Coordinates of C-alpha atoms in Angstrom, one line a residue:
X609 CA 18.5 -41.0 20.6
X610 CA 15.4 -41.2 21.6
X611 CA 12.9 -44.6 21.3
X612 CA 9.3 -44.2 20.4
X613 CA 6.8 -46.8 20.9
X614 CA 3.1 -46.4 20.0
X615 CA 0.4 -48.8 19.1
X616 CA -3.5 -48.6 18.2
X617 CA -6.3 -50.7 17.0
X618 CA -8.1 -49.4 14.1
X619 CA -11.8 -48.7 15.2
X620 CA -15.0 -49.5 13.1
X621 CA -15.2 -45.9 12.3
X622 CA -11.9 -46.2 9.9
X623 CA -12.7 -48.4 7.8
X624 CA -11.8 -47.8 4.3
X625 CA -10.0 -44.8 5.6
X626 CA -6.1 -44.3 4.3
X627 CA -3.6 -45.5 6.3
X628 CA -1.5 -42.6 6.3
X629 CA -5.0 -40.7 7.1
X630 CA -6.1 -43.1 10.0
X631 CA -2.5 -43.0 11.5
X632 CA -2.6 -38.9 11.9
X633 CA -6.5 -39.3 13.9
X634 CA -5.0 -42.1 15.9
X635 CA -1.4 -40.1 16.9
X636 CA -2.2 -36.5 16.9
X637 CA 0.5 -36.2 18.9
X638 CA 3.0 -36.5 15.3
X639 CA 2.8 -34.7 12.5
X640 CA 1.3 -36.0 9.2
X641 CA 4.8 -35.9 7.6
X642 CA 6.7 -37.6 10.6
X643 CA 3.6 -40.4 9.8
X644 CA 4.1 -40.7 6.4
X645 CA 8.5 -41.1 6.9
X646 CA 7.2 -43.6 9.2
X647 CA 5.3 -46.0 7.1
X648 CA 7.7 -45.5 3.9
X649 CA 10.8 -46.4 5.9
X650 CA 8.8 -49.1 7.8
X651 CA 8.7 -48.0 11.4
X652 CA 4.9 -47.7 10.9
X653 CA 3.3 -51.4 10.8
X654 CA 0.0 -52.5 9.8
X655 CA -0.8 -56.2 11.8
X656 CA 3.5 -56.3 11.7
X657 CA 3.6 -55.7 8.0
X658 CA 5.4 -53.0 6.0
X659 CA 2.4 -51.0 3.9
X660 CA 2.1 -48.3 1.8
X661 CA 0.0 -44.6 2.6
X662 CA -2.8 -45.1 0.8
X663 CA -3.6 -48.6 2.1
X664 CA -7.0 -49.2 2.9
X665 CA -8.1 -50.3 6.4
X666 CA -10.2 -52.6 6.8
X667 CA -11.1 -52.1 10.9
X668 CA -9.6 -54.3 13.5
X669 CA -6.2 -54.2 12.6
X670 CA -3.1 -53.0 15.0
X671 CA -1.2 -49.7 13.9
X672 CA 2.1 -49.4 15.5
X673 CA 5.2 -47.5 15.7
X674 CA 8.9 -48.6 17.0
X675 CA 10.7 -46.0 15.7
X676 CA 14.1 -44.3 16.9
X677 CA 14.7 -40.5 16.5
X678 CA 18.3 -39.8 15.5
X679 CA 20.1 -36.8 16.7
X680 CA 21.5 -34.9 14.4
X681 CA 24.9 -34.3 13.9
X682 CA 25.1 -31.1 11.8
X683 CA 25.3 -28.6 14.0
X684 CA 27.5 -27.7 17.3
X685 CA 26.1 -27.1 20.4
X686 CA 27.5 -24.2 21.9
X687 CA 27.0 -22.3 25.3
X688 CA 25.8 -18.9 24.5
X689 CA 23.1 -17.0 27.1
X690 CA 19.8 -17.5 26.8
X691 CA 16.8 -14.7 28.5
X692 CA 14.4 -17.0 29.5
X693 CA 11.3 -16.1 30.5
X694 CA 9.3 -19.6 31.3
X695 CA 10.3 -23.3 31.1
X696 CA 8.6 -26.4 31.7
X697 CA 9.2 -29.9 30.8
X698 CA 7.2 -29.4 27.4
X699 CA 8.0 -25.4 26.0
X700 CA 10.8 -22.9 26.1
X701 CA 10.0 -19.5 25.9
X702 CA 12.7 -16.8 25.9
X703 CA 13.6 -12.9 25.0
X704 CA 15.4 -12.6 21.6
X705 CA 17.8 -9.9 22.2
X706 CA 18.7 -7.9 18.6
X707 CA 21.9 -9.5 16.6
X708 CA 21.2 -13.1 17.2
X709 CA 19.9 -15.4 14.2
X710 CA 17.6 -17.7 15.0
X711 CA 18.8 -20.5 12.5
X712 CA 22.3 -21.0 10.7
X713 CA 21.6 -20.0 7.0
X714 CA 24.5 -18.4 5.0
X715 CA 26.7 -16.4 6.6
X716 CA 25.8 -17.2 9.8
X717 CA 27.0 -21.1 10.1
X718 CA 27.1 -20.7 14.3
X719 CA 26.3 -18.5 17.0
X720 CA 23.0 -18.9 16.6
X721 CA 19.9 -19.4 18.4
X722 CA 19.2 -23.0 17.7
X723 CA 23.5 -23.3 18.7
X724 CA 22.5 -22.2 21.5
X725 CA 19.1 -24.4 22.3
X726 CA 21.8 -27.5 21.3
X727 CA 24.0 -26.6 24.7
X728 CA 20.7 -25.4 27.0
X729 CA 18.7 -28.8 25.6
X730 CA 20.6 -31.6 25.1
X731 CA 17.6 -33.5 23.8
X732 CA 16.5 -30.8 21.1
X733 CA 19.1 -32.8 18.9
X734 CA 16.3 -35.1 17.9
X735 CA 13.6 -32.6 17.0
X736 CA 12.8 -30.5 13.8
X737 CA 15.6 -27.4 14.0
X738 CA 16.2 -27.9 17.6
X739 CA 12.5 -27.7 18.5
X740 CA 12.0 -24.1 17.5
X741 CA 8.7 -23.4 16.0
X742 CA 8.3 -20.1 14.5
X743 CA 11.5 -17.6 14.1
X744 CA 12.2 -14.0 14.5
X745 CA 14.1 -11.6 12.1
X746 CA 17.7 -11.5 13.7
X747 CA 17.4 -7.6 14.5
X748 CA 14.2 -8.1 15.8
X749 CA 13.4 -8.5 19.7
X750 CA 10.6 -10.6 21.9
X751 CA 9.5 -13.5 22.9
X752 CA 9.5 -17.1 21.6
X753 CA 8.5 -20.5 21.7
X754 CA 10.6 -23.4 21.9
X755 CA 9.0 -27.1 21.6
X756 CA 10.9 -29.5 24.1
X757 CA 9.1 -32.9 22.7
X758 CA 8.3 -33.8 19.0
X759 CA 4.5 -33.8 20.3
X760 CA 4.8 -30.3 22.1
X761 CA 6.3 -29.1 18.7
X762 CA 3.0 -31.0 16.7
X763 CA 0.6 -29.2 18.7
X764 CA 2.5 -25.7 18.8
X765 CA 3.1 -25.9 14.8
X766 CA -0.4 -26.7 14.4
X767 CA -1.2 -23.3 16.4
X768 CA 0.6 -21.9 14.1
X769 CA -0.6 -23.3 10.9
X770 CA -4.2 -22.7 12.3
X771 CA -3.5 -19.4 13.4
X772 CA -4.8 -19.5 17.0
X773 CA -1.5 -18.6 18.3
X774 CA -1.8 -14.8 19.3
X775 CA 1.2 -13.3 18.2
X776 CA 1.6 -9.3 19.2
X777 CA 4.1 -7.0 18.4
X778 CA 4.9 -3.3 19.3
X779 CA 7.0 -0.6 16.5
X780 CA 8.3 2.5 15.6
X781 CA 6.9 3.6 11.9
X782 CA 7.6 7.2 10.0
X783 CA 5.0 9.1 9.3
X784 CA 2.1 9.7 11.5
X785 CA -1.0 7.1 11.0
X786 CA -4.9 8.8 11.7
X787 CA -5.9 5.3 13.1
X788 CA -5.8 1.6 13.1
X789 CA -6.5 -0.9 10.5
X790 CA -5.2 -4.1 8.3
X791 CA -3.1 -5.0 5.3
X792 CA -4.0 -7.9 3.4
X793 CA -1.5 -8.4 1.0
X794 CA 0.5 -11.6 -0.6
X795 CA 4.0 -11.6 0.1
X796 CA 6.6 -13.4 -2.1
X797 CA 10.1 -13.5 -2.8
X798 CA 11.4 -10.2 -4.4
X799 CA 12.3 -10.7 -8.2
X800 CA 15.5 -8.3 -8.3
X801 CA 16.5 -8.3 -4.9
X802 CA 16.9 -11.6 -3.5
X803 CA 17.4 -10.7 -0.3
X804 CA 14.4 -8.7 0.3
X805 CA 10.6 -9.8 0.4
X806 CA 8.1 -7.6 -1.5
X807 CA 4.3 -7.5 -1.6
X808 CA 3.3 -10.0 -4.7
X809 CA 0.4 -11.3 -7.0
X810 CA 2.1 -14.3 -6.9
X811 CA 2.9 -14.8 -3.1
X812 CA 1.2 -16.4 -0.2
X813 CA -1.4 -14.5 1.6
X814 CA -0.5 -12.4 4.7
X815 CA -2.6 -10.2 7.0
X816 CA -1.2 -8.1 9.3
X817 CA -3.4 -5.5 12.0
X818 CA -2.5 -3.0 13.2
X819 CA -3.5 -0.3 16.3
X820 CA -2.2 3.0 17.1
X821 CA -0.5 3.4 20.7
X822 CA 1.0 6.8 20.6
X823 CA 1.4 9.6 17.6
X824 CA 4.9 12.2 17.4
X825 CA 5.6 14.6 15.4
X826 CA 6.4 12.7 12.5
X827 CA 6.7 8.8 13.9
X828 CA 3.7 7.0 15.4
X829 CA 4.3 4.0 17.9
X830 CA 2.3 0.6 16.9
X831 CA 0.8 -2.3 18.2
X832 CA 0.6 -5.0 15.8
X833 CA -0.8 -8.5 15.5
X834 CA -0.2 -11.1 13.0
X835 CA -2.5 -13.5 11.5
X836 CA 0.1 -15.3 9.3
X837 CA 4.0 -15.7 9.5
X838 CA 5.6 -14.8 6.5
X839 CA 8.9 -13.9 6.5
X840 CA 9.2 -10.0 7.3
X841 CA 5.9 -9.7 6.8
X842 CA 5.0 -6.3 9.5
X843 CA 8.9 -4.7 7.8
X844 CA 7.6 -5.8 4.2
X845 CA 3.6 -4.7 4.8
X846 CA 4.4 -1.2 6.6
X847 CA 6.7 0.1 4.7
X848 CA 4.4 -0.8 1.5
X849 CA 1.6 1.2 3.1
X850 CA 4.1 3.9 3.1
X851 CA 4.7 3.9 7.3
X852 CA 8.2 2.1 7.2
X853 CA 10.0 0.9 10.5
X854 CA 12.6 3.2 11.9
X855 CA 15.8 2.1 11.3
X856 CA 14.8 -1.1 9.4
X857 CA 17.8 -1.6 7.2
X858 CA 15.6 -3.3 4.3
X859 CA 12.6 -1.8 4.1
X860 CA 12.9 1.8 5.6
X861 CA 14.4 3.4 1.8
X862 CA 16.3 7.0 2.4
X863 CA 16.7 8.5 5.5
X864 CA 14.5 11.3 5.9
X865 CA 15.1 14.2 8.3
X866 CA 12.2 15.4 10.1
X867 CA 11.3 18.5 9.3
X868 CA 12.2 21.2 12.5
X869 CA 14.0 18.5 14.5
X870 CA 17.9 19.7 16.6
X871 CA 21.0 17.9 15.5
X872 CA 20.6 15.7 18.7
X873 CA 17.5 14.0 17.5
X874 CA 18.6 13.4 14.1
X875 CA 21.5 11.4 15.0
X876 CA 19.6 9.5 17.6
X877 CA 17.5 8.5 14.3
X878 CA 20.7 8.0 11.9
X879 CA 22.0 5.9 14.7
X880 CA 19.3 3.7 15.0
X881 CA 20.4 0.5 12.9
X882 CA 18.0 -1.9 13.6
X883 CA 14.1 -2.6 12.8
X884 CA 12.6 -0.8 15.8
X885 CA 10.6 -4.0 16.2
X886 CA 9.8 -6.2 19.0
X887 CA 7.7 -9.1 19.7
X888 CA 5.8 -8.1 23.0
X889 CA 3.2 -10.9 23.7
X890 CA 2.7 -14.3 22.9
X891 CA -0.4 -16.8 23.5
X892 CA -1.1 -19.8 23.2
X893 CA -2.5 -23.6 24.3
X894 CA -0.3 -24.8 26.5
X895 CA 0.5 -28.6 24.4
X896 CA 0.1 -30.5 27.4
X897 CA -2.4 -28.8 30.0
X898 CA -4.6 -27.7 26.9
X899 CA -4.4 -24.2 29.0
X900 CA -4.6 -21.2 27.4
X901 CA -1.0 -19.5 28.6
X902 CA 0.6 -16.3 27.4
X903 CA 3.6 -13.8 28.6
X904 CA 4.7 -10.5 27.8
X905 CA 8.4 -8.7 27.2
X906 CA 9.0 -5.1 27.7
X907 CA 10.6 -3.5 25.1
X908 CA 14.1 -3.5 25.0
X909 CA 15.9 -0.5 25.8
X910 CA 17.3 1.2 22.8
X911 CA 13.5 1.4 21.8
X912 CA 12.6 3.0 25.5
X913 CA 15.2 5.3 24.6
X914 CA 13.7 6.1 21.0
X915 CA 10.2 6.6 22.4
X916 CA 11.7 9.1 24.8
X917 CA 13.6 10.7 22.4
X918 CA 10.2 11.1 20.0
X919 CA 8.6 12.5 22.8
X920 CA 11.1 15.3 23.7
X921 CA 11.2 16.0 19.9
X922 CA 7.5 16.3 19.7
X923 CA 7.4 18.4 23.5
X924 CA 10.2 21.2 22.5
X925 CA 8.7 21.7 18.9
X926 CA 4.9 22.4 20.6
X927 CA 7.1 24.8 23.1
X928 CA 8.5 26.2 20.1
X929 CA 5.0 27.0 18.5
X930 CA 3.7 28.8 21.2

């Protein structure tokens, strides 16, 4: 458990302003919906009484908190490895390695990432899923960050939600792409396929850019940057521009040999069953130092390996022509 003691006086400038509206200006450190759980249950006190959100202030009056965050008890903690690549008292961030979920969901009850925070941070019982802020698909690679306090996870959520948390990925698309540029497209739930995500009218609004890093033959190597967080949004916006990741079990559709390519490199590309997609760079305000902060991952090997691979494909068929 963990005890949490604030207390204000409203200033002059709030008056007539909401409670629930004044308590988020005057504890920016909490989120407007931790704020609002704390004046219906009580926690939240206007002059020691019990009010309701939309009370009006009148100015002068004390706003506190004695509150108690609970750990939860649904689910284990259990000692699986983490790659971590900086930790303070305030963040995690670590290296996703392909095959490990993020958050338990169906079918994957344990063995998962925020398992894992449980064992590595004993504390994270008390926060919002652990403390983790923003997820990665389980097949997908990179770096993430991990709030330690309920105020670190405020401020890094807010990032988020604001979008000034720079967010860079590197992948592997077919087809070869004549330059950079951006899809703006919603993205919604699939109506047949419950599974999958799709480009919709109906969904929320994503943006993804992208920047060309290396054409092949018939693959081209991406960087791209989000500015929203949907989920799959690069697998779901490339392959509906017709560029889908290699190997991305979703999204890519048939197989398609490349045309002129040995046996070799064909089953290097069959064998490749996972999103070639990894999360390279993150920035961001640091939640405490207000700095801004930011790391890189290299890409994981089996993608080294697949860039290689695309490059000896793309070498022996220009011997080949000559």
């Amino acid at each position: 458990m963990e005890n949490i003691s604030l207390k204000s006086d409203v200033p002059a400038s709030m008056v007539g302003a909401r409670l629930d509206q004044a308590a988020a200006k005057l504890f920016p450190d909490y989120s407007r919906s931790r704020l609002q759980s704390w004046i219906k249950s009580g926690e939240l006190t206007v002059d020691g009484q019990k009010k309701v959100p939309k009370t009006k202030l009148l100015g002068g009056e004390v706003i506190a908190v004695v509150a108690v965050l609970e750990e939860s008890a649904r689910w284990e903690a259990q000692p699986i490895a983490l790659n971590v690549s900086f930790e303070d008292e305030h963040i995690l961030v670590l290296n996703k390695p392909s095959g490990l979920v993020v958050h338990p969901a169906a079918g994957h009850s344990d063995g998962t990432l925020l398992n894992a925070l449980l064992h590595h941070l004993p504390n994270a019982a008390v926060l919002p899923r652990a403390g983790i802020v923003h997820r990665l698909d389980k097949d997908t690679t990179g770096l993430m960050v991990v709030a330690k306090t309920l105020q670190a996870q405020t401020h890094l959520v807010e990032q988020l939600q604001s979008r000034r948390m720079g967010r860079e990925y590197e992948a592997v698309v077919t087809g070869v792409l004549t330059g950079g540029g951006r899809v703006d497209e919603p993205i919604g739930r699939h109506s047949v396929q419950r599974k999958k995500m799709a480009v919709t009218h109906s969904g929320k609004p994503a943006t993804t850019h992208y920047q060309v890093l290396k054409r092949f033959r018939e693959h081209t190597h991406l960087k791209l940057k989000l500015e929203t967080g949907r989920t799959h949004q690069i697998r779901v916006h490339m392959a509906h521009i017709r560029y889908p990741i290699v190997g991305d079990p979703l999204y890519a559709g048939r197989f398609r040999v490349p045309k002129a390519a040995n046996e070799e490199f064909i089953q290097l590309l069959r064998s490749f069953k996972r999103q070639a997609l990894h999360a390279k760079r993150l920035e961001l305000v640091h939640p405490a130092t207000r700095e801004l902060v930011s790391w890189e991952s290299e890409l994981p090997n089996d993608m080294q390996q697949l860039l290689l691979a695309l490059q000896e494909d793309s070498d022996r068929c220009s011997q080949q022509a000559l």
